[in-house]
PDB file of C-alpha atoms in Angstrom:
ATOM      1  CA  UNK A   4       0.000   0.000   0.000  1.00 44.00           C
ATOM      2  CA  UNK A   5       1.434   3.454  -0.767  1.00 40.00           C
ATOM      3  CA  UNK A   6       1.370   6.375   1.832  1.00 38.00           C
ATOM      4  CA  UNK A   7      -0.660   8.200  -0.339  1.00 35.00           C
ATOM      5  CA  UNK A   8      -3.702   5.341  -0.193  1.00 42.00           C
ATOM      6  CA  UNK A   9      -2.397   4.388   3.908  1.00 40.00           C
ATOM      7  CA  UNK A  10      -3.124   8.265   4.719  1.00 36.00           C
ATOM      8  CA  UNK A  11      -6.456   7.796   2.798  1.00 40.00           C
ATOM      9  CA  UNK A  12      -7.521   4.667   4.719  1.00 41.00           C
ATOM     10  CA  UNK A  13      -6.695   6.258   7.720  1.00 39.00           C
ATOM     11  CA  UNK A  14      -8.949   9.466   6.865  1.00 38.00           C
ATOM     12  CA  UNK A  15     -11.855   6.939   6.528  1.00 43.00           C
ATOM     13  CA  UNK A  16     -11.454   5.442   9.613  1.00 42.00           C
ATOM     14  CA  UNK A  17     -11.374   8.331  11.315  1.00 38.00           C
ATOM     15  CA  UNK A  18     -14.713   9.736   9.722  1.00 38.00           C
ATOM     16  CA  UNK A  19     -16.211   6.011  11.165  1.00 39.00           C
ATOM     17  CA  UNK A  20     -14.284   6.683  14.449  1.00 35.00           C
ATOM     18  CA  UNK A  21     -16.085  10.473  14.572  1.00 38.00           C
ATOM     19  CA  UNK A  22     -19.099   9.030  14.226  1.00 36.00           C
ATOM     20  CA  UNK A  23     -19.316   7.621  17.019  1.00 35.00           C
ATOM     21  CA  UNK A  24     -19.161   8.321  21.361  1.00 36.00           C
ATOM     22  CA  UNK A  25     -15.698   8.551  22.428  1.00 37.00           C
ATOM     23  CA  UNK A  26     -13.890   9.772  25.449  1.00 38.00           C
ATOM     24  CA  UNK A  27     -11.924  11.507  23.214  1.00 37.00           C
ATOM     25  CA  UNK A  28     -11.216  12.494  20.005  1.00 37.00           C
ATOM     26  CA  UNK A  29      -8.069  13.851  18.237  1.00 40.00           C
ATOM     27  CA  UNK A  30      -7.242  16.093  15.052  1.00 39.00           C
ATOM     28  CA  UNK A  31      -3.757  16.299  14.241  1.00 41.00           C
ATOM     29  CA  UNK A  32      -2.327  15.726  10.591  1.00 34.00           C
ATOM     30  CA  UNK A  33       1.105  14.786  12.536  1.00 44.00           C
ATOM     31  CA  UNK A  34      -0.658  11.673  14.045  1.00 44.00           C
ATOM     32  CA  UNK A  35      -1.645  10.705  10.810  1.00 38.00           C
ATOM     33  CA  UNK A  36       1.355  10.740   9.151  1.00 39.00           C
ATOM     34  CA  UNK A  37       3.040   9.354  12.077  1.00 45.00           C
ATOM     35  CA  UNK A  38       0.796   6.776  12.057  1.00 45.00           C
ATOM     36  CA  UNK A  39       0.747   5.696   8.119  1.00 33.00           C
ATOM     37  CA  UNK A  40       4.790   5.758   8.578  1.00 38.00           C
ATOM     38  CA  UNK A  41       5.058   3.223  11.170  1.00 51.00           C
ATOM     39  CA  UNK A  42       2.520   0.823  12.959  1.00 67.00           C
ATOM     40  CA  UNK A  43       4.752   1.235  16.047  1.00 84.00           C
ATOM     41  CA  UNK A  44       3.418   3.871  17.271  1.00 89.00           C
ATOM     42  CA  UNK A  45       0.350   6.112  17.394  1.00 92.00           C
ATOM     43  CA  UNK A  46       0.440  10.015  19.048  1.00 93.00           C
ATOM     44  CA  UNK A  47      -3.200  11.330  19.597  1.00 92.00           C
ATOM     45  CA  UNK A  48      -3.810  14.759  20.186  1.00 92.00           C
ATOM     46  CA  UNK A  49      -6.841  15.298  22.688  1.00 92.00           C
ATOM     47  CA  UNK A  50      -9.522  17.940  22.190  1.00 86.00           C
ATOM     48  CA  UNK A  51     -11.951  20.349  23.575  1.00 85.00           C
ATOM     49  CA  UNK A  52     -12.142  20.545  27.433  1.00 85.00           C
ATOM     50  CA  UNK A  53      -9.150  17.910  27.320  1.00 90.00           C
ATOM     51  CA  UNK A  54      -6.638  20.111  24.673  1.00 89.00           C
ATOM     52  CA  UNK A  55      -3.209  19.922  25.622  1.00 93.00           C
ATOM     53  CA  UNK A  56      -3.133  16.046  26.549  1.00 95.00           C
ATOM     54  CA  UNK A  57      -1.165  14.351  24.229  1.00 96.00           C
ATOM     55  CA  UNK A  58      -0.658  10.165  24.526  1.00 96.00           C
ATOM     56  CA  UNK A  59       1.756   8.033  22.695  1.00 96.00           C
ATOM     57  CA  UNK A  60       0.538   4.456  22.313  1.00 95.00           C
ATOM     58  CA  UNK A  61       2.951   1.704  21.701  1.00 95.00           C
ATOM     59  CA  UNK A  62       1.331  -0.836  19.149  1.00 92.00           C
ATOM     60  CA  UNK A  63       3.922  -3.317  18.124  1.00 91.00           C
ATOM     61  CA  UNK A  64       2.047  -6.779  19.416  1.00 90.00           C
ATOM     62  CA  UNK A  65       3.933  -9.259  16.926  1.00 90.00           C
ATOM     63  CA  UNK A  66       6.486  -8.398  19.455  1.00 90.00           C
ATOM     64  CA  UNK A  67       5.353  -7.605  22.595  1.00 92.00           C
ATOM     65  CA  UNK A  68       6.201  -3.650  22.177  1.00 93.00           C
ATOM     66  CA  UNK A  69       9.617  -4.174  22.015  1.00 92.00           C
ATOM     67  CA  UNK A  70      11.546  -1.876  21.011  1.00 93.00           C
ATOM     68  CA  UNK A  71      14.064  -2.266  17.916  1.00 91.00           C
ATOM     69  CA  UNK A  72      15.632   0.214  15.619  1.00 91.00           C
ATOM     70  CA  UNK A  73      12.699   1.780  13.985  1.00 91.00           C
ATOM     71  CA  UNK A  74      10.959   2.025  16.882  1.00 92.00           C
ATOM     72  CA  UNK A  75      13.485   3.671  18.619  1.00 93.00           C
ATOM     73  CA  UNK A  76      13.533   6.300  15.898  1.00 93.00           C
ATOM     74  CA  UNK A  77       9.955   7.099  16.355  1.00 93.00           C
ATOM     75  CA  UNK A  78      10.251   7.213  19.821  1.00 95.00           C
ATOM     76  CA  UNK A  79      12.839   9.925  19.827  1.00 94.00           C
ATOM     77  CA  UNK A  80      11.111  11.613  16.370  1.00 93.00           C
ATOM     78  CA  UNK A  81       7.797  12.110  18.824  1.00 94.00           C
ATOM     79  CA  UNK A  82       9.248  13.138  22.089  1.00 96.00           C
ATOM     80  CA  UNK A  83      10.880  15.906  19.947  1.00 94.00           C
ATOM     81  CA  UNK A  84       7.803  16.824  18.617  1.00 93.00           C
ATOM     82  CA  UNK A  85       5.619  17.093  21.802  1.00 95.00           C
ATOM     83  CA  UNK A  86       8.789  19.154  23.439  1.00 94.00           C
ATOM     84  CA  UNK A  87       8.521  21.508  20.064  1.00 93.00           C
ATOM     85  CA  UNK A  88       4.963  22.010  20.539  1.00 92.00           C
ATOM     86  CA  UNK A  89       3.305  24.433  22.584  1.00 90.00           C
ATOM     87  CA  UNK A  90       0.006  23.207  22.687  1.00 92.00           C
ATOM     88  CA  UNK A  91       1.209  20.235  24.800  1.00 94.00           C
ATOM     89  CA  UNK A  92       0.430  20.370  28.502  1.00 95.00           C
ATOM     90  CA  UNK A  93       0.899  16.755  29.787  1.00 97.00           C
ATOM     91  CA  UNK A  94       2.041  13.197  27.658  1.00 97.00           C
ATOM     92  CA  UNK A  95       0.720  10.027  28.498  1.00 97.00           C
ATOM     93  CA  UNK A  96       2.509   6.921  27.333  1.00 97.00           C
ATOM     94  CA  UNK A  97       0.421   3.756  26.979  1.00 96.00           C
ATOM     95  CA  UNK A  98      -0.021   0.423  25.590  1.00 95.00           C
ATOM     96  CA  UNK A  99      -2.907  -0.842  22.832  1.00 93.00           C
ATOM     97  CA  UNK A 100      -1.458  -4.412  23.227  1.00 93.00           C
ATOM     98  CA  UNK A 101      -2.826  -6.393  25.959  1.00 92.00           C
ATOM     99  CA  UNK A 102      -0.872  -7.410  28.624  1.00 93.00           C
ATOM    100  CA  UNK A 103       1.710  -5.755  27.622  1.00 94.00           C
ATOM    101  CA  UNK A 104       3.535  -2.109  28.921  1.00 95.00           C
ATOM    102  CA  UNK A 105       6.570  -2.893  26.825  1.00 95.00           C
ATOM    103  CA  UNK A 106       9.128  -6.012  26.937  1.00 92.00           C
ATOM    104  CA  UNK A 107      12.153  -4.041  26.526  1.00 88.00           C
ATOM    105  CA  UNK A 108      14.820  -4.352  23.690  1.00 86.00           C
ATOM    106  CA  UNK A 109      13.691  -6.259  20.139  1.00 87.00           C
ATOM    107  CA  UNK A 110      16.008  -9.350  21.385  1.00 86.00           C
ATOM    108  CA  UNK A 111      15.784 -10.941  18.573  1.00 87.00           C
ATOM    109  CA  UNK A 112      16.795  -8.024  16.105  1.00 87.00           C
ATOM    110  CA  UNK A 113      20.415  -7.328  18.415  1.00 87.00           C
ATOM    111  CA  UNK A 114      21.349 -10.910  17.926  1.00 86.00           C
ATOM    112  CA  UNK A 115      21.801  -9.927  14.513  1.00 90.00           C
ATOM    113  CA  UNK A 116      24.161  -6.792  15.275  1.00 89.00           C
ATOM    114  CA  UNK A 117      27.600  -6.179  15.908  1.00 90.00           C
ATOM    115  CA  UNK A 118      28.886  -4.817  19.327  1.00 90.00           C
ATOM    116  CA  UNK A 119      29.758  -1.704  17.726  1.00 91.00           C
ATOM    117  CA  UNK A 120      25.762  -1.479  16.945  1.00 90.00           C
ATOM    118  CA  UNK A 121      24.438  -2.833  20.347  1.00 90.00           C
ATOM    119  CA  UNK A 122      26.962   0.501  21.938  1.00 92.00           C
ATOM    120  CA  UNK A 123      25.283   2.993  19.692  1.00 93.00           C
ATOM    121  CA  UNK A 124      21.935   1.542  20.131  1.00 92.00           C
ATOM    122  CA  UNK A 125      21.773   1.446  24.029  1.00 93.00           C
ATOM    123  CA  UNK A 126      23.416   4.925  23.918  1.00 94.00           C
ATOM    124  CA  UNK A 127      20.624   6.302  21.725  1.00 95.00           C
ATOM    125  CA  UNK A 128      17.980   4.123  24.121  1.00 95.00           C
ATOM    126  CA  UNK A 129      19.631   6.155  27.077  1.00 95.00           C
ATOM    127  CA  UNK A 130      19.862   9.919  25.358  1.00 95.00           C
ATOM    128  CA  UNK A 131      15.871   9.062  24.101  1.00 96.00           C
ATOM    129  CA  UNK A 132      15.246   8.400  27.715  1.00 96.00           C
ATOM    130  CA  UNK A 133      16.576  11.397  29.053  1.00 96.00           C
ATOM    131  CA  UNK A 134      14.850  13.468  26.369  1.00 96.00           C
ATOM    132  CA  UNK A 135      11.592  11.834  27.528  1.00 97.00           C
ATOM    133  CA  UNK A 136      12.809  12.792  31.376  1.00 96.00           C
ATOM    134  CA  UNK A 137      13.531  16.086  30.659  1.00 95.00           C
ATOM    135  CA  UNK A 138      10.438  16.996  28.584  1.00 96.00           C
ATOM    136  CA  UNK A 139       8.921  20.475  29.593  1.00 93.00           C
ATOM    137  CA  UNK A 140       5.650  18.644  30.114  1.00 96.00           C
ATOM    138  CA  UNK A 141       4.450  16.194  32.542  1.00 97.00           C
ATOM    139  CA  UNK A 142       4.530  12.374  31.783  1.00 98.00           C
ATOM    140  CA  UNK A 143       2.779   9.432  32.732  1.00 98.00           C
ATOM    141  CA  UNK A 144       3.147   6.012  31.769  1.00 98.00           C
ATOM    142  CA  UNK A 145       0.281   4.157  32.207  1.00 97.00           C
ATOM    143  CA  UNK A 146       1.336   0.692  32.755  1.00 97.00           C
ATOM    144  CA  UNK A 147      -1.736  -1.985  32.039  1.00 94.00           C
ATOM    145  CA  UNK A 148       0.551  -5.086  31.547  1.00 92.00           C
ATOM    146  CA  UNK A 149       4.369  -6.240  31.662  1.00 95.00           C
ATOM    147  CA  UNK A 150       6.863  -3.340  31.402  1.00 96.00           C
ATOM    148  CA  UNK A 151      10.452  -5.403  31.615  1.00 96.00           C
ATOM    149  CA  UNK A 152      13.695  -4.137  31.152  1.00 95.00           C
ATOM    150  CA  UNK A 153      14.141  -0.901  28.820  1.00 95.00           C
ATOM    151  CA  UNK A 154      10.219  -1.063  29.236  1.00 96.00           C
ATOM    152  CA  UNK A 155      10.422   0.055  32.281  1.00 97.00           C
ATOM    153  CA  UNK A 156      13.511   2.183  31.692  1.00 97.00           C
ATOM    154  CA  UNK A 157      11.008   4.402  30.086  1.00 97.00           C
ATOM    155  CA  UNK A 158       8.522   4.118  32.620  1.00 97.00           C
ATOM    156  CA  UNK A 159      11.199   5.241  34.926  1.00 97.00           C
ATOM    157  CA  UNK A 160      11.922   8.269  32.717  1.00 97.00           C
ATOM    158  CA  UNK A 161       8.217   9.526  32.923  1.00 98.00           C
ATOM    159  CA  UNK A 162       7.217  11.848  35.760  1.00 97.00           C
ATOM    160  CA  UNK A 163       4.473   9.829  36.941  1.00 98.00           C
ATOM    161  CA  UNK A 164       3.679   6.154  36.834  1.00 98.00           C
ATOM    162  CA  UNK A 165       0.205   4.322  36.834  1.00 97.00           C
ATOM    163  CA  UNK A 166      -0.218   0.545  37.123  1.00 96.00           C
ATOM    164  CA  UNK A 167      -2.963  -2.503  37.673  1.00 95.00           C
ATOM    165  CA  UNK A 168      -2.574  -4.762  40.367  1.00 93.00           C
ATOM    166  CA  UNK A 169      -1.129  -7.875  37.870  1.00 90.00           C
ATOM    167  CA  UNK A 170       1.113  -5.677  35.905  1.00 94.00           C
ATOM    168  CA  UNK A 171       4.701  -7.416  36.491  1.00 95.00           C
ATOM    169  CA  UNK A 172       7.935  -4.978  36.630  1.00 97.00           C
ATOM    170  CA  UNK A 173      10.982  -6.434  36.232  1.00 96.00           C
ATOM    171  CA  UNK A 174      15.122  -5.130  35.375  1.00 96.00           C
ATOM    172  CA  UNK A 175      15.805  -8.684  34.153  1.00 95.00           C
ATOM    173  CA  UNK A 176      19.390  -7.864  32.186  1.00 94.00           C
ATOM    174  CA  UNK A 177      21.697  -9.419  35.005  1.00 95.00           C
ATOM    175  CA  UNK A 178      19.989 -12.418  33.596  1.00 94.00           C
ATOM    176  CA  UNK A 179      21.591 -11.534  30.306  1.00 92.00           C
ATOM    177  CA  UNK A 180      24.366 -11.348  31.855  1.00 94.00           C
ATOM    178  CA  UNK A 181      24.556  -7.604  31.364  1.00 94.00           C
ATOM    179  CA  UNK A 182      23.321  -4.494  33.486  1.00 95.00           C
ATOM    180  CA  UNK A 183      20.380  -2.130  32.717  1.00 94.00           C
ATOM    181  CA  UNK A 184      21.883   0.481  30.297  1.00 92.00           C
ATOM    182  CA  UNK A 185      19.163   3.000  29.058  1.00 94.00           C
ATOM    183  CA  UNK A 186      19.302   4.676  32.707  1.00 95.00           C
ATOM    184  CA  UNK A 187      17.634   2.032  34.898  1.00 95.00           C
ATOM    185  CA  UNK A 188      20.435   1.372  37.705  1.00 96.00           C
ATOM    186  CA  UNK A 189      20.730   5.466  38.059  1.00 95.00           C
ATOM    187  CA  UNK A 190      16.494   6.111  37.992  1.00 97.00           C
ATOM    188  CA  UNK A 191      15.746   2.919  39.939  1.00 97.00           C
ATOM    189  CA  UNK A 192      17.885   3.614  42.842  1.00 96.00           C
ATOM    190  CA  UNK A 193      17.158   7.180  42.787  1.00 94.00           C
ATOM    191  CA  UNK A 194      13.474   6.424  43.277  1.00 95.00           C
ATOM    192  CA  UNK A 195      13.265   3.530  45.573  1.00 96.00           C
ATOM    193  CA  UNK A 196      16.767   3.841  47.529  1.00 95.00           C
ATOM    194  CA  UNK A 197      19.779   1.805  46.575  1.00 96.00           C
ATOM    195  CA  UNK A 198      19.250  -1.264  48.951  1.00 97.00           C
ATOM    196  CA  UNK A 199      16.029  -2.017  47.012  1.00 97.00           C
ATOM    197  CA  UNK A 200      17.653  -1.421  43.642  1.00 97.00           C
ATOM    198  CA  UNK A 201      20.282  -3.022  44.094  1.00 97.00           C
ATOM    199  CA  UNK A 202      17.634  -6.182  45.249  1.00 97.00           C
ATOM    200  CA  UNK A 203      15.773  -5.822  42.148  1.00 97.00           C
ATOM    201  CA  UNK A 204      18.824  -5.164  39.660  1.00 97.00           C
ATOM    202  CA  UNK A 205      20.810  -8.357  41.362  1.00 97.00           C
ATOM    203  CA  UNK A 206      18.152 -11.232  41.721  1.00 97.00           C
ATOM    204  CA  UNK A 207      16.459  -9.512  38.479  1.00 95.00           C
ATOM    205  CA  UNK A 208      13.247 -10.694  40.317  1.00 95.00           C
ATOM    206  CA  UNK A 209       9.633  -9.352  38.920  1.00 96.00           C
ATOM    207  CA  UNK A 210       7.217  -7.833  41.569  1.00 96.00           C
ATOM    208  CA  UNK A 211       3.541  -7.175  41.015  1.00 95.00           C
ATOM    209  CA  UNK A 212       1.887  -3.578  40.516  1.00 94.00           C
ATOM    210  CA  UNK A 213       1.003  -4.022  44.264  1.00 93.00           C
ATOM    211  CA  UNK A 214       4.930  -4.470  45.257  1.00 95.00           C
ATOM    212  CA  UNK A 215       5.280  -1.246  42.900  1.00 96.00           C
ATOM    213  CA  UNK A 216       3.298   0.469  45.086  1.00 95.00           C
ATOM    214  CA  UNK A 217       4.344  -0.521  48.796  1.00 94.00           C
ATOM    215  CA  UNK A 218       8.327   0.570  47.528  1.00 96.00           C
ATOM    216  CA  UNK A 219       7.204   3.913  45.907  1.00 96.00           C
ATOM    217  CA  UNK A 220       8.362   2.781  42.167  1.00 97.00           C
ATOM    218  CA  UNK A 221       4.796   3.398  41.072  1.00 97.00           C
ATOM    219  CA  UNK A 222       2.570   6.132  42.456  1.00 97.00           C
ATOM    220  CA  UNK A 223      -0.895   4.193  41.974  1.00 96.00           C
ATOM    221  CA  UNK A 224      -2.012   0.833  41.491  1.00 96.00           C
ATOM    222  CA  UNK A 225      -5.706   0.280  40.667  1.00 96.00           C
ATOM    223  CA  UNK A 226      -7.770  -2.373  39.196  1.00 93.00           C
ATOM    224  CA  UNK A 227      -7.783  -4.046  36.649  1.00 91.00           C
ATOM    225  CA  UNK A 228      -9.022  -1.870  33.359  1.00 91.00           C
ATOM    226  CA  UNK A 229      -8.730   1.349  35.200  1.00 95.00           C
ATOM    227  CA  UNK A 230      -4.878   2.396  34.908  1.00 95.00           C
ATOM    228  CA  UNK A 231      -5.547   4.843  31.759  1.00 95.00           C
ATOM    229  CA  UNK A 232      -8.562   6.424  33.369  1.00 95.00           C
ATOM    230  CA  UNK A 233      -6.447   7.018  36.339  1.00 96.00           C
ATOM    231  CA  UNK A 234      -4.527   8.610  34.087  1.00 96.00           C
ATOM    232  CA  UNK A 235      -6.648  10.602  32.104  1.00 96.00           C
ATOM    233  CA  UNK A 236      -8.098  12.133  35.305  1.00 95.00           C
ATOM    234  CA  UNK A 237      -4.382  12.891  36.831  1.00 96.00           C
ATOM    235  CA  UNK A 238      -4.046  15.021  33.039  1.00 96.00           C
ATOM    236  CA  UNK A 239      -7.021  16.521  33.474  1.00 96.00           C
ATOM    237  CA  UNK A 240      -6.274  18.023  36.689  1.00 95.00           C
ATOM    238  CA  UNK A 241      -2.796  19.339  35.371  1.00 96.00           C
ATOM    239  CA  UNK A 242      -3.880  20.748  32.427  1.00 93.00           C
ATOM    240  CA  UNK A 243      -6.220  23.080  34.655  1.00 92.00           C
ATOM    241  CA  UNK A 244      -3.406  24.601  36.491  1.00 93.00           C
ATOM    242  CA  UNK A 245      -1.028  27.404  34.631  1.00 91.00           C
ATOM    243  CA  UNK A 246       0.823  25.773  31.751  1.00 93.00           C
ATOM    244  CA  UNK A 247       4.176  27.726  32.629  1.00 94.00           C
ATOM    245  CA  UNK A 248       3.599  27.397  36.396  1.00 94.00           C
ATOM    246  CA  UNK A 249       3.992  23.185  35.981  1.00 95.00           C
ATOM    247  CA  UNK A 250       6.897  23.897  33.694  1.00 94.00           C
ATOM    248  CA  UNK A 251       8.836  25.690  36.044  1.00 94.00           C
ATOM    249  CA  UNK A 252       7.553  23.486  38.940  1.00 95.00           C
ATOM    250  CA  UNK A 253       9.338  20.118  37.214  1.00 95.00           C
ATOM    251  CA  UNK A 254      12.390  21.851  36.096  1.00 95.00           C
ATOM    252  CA  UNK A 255      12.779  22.791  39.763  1.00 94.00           C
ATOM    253  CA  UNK A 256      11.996  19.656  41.130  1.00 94.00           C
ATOM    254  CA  UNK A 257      14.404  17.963  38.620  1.00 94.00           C
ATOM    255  CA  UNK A 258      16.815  20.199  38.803  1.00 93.00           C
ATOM    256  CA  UNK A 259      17.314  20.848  42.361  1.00 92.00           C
ATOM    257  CA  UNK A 260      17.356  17.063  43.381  1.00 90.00           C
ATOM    258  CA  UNK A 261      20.646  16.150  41.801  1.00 86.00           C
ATOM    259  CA  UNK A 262      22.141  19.266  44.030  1.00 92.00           C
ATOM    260  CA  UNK A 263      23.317  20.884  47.754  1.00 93.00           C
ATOM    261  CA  UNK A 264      19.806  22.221  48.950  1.00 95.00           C
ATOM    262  CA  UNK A 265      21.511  26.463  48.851  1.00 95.00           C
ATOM    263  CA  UNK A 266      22.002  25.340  44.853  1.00 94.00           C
ATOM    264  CA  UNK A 267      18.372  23.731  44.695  1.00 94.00           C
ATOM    265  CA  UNK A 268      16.773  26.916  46.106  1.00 95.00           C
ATOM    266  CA  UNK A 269      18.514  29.049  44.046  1.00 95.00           C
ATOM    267  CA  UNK A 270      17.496  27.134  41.353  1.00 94.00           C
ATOM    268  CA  UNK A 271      13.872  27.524  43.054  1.00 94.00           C
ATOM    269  CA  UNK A 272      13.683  31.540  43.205  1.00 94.00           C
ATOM    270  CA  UNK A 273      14.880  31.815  39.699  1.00 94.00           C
ATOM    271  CA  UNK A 274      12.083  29.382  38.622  1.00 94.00           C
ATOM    272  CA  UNK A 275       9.637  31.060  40.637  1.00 93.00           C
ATOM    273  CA  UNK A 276      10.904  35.006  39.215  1.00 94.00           C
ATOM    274  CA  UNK A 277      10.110  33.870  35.522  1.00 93.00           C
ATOM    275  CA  UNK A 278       6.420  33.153  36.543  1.00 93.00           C
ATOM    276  CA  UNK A 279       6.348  37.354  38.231  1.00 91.00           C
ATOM    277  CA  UNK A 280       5.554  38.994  35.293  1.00 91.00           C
ATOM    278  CA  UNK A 281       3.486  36.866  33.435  1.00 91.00           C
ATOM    279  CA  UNK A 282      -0.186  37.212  32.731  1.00 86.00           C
ATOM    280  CA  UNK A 283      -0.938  34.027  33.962  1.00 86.00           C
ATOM    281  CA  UNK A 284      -0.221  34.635  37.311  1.00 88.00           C
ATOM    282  CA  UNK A 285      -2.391  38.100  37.123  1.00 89.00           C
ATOM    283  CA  UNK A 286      -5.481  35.898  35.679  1.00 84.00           C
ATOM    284  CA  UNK A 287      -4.732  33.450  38.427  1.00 83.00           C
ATOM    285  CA  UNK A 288      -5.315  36.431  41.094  1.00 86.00           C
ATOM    286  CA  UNK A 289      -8.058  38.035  39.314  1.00 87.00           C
ATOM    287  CA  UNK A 290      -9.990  34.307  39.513  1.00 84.00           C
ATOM    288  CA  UNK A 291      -9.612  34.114  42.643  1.00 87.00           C
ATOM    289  CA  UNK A 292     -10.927  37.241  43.997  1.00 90.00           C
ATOM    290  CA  UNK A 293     -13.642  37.156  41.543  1.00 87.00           C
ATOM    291  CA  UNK A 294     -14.421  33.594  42.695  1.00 88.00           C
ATOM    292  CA  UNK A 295     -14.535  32.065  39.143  1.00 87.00           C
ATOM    293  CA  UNK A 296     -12.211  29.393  37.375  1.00 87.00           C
ATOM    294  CA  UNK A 297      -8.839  30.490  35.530  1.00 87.00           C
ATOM    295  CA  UNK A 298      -8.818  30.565  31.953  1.00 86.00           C
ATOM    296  CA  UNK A 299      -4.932  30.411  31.401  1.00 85.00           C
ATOM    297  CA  UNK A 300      -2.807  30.986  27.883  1.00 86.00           C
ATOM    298  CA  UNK A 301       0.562  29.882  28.920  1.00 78.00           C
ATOM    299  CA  UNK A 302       1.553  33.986  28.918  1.00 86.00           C
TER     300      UNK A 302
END
């Protein structure tokens, strides 16, 4: 099929998908494109009282989302693209495959390469990982199955995580006789301590989305079925506060945890000075006093 007649397909099933009750819709030629370019991946924009939620779904099933070359290059093509565009408020990352978060590196595809190519493909795994980490946006993976290995590398990366009681998390690569290498030893221990990573990283044992919980690597579990609506109503109640406000919030947060707490509020009072003069902080007065909701521009 050409990507003239794959675009065209696609147009028609979005007419039959707009024809009928959703809990959301989306209307970007980007997702389109993205989409008729490579199954791996789909990036919906959300609309109406939910604009500014964006979510990446990983649909690779024939391999359990794992994630080879191509992949990889979508992954970093969209992350770019959110951080580019200024209508994003929050990115959720989620699976269409059930069962399945995402089973880590396309196994099968690095027995074929060479070690020169397995150096150069972690490294890019790592630097897409920290470009998802350091995204001006809020993330959230919502994890509704298995996310193993660099699956949950990239859950790691996200600012918020969201899992069902039988998802299964695992760093399994001791097994492989290697160590996680797209940022997992570094996140993992920074989250959950380094007597519990090291635990996880060194028996390469899987715990349940209820384990997740009790150690602080996830910050909800729910049923089963209800991880993405979780989700959705965690975006919905970001996307309500001031745009540049959360902005400056995570880079303060990220940035002053890595550093002496003098450099950290520093790092604070300059974030906080950049929100002084803008006009969302005036509307954000002016609704209060008047007793009304915000209605902010990111301004």
């Amino acid at each position: 099929m050409s990507a003239f007649a794959s675009i065209a397909k696609t147009l028609n099933n979005l007419k039959a998908y707009n024809s009928t009750p959703q809990l959301f819709r989306f209307t970007s030629i980007r997702t389109l494109l993205l989409r008729s370019a490579s199954e791996s991946l789909k990036l919906q924009k959300f609309t109406d009282s939910d604009s500014g939620i964006f979510e990446l779904t990983l649909e690779r099933p024939e391999t359990k989302n794992a994630i080879g070359r191509d992949m990889l290059k979508r992954l970093e093509y969209t992350f770019d693209a959110v951080n580019k565009d200024n209508t994003a408020k929050v990115l959720m990352i989620s699976s269409s495959v059930p069962k399945v978060f995402c089973a880590g590196a396309d196994l099968k595809e690095r027995k074929t390469m060479s070690s020169s190519e397995i150096k150069d493909f972690v490294h890019r795994l790592r630097s897409t990982f920290s470009l998802l980490e350091e995204l001006n946006v809020p993330t959230i993976a919502v994890i509704e199955g298995a996310a193993l290995g660099g699956g949950l590398e990239m859950a790691l990366s996200c600012d918020l995580r969201i899992c069902v009681e039988d998802t299964v998390l695992g760093l399994p690569e001791t097994g492989l006789a290697i160590i996680p290498g797209a940022g997992g030893t570094q996140r993992l221990s920074r989250l959950v301590g380094k007597s519990i990573a090291k635990d996880l990283i060194f028996t390469g044992r899987k715990i349940t989305g209820r384990d997740a919980v009790s150690i602080g690597l996830v910050n909800y579990c729910v049923s089963s079925g209800e991880a993405h609506l979780k989700a959705l109503g965690i975006a919905r109640d970001i996307i309500q506060k001031g745009p540049l406000a959360i902005r400056m919030a995570k880079r303060a947060i990220n940035g002053g945890f890595e550093v002496d707490m003098v450099s950290a509020l520093e790092l604070e009072e300059n974030c906080y000075e950049q929100l002084l003069h803008t006009k969302d902080r005036l509307e954000g007065l002016a609704a209060f006093a008047e007793r009304r909701k915000p209605e902010y521009t990111g301004e």
